[in-house]
Amino acid sequence: MQIRDALERPLHDLRISLLDRCNFRCPYCMPESEFHDAYQFLTKSERLTHDEILKIARVATSLGVSKLRLTGGEPLLDKKLPSLVNGLAQLDGVEDLALTTNAMLLAPVAQTLADAGLQRVTISLDSLDEDVFRQMSGGRGDLATVLEAIDAAEVAGLSPIKINVVVERGVNDHTILDLLDHFRGTGHIVRLIEYMDVGNRNGWRMDQVVPSRELLERVEARWPLRRVDRNYPGEVARRYEYEDGQGEIGFISSVTEPFCGSCSRARLSSDGMLYTCLFANQGTDLREPLRNGADEDELADILSRIWLQRADRYSELRRPDVAEHHALSKVEMYRIGG
Ligand code: SF4
């Protein structure tokens, strides 16, 4: 069965946040000043167990989900991840099982995750300039470790490897061409992401956004590109390939070219809240019914009701002036993944 929301968008992707903790402190997501050592993260008992995640995922696939993405915080902080991956990979209807990570912990487990059934990885890497990388990871990342992990993921067959780059004017936009040059010809797909007003703590301003069309002009001034079709209707990235055959890049333009019309993504936080938009200001608690013994039919009713009523299209309705000045209380990105 494929359920559709109030705007006829199918439920196709489920993003599953495994925990709210991260070993980075990226200023646009988890600024150190807010998420310091004394910050109270969720306790183990507040987080869904792997069995609970599997149950929700099984119900979601029965309603049409075919793509599962594991995210965080940083999902590789979950040391039992391979067994969860194995369980999810065996669910009927799962065609795509991916992981988003900052890759600091990836190299030692890449092969184990691939053997468990993980199909591919998306790696967050905002710059190859050491200083800029350190600034954008909150001083906690190590560039060499991330680059080694990309090689380890390739050896393990976790491909195509996507490299997500959040582009912020005056922070890393001057280093984007060097990053693209590094990955040209590798088969890895770099996606340039417009800086977004996610959550409530990154002090987002419109003048920090480098519109994709401007980035496209910068790239094309160096390497001619041609547009290629989306892999599937709800795919977020606008895809291009180098005319000289050196591979593919993508642009994710939530601010200047929103794509809510085909958005097919639901998000599950690690404490069991289901959100129907990255910028949602409220979710639906699935943990309580789960722990009160709800069976899969009851869970399916809850999920269907949520999705059938869904009409989110924040990015289409975003008013940058409002987003700048009146921080609408939105769910924090570290709780649901990007
Ligand atoms: S703003 Fe919300 S509805 Fe629009 S594409 Fe993003 S997650 Fe989907």
mmCIF file of N, CA and C and ligand atoms in Angstrom, residues 9 259-260 263 265 267 277-279 310 312-315, ligand 1:
data_model
loop_
_atom_site.group_PDB
_atom_site.id
_atom_site.type_symbol
_atom_site.label_atom_id
_atom_site.label_comp_id
_atom_site.label_asym_id
_atom_site.label_seq_id
_atom_site.Cartn_x
_atom_site.Cartn_y
_atom_site.Cartn_z
ATOM 1 N N ARG A 9 1.434 13.698 -2.009
ATOM 2 C CA ARG A 9 2.840 13.258 -1.991
ATOM 3 C C ARG A 9 2.946 11.896 -1.286
ATOM 4 N N PHE A 259 11.562 22.610 -2.925
ATOM 5 C CA PHE A 259 11.108 21.386 -3.591
ATOM 6 C C PHE A 259 10.048 20.665 -2.759
ATOM 7 N N CYS A 260 9.259 21.446 -2.017
ATOM 8 C CA CYS A 260 8.262 20.817 -1.138
ATOM 9 C C CYS A 260 7.215 20.031 -1.936
ATOM 10 N N CYS A 263 8.042 16.497 -1.876
ATOM 11 C CA CYS A 263 8.703 16.002 -0.656
ATOM 12 C C CYS A 263 7.987 14.776 -0.099
ATOM 13 N N ARG A 265 9.319 12.783 2.504
ATOM 14 C CA ARG A 265 10.131 12.376 3.647
ATOM 15 C C ARG A 265 9.431 12.559 4.988
ATOM 16 N N ARG A 267 10.381 11.962 9.256
ATOM 17 C CA ARG A 267 11.555 11.897 10.113
ATOM 18 C C ARG A 267 11.191 11.399 11.502
ATOM 19 N N CYS A 277 8.201 17.283 8.512
ATOM 20 C CA CYS A 277 8.951 18.322 7.812
ATOM 21 C C CYS A 277 10.219 18.653 8.604
ATOM 22 N N LEU A 278 11.297 18.974 7.890
ATOM 23 C CA LEU A 278 12.557 19.344 8.543
ATOM 24 C C LEU A 278 12.375 20.572 9.425
ATOM 25 N N PHE A 279 11.400 21.405 9.076
ATOM 26 C CA PHE A 279 11.178 22.661 9.799
ATOM 27 C C PHE A 279 9.908 22.601 10.652
ATOM 28 N N ARG A 310 -0.999 15.415 6.313
ATOM 29 C CA ARG A 310 0.201 16.243 6.127
ATOM 30 C C ARG A 310 0.027 17.238 4.990
ATOM 31 N N ASP A 312 2.624 19.986 4.946
ATOM 32 C CA ASP A 312 3.829 20.809 5.137
ATOM 33 C C ASP A 312 4.411 21.296 3.799
ATOM 34 N N ARG A 313 4.827 22.545 3.788
ATOM 35 C CA ARG A 313 5.632 23.076 2.689
ATOM 36 C C ARG A 313 6.335 24.344 3.142
ATOM 37 N N TYR A 314 7.057 24.156 4.246
ATOM 38 C CA TYR A 314 7.698 25.304 4.906
ATOM 39 C C TYR A 314 8.549 26.122 3.934
ATOM 40 N N SER A 315 9.380 25.430 3.162
ATOM 41 C CA SER A 315 10.332 26.166 2.316
ATOM 42 C C SER A 315 9.625 27.004 1.261
HETATM 43 S S1 SF4 B 1 10.540 22.234 3.874
HETATM 44 FE FE1 SF4 B 1 9.491 20.461 4.716
HETATM 45 S S2 SF4 B 1 7.972 19.933 3.176
HETATM 46 FE FE2 SF4 B 1 9.454 21.267 2.188
HETATM 47 S S3 SF4 B 1 10.954 19.900 1.278
HETATM 48 FE FE3 SF4 B 1 11.724 20.433 3.287
HETATM 49 S S4 SF4 B 1 11.010 18.820 4.651
HETATM 50 FE FE4 SF4 B 1 9.801 18.714 2.770
#
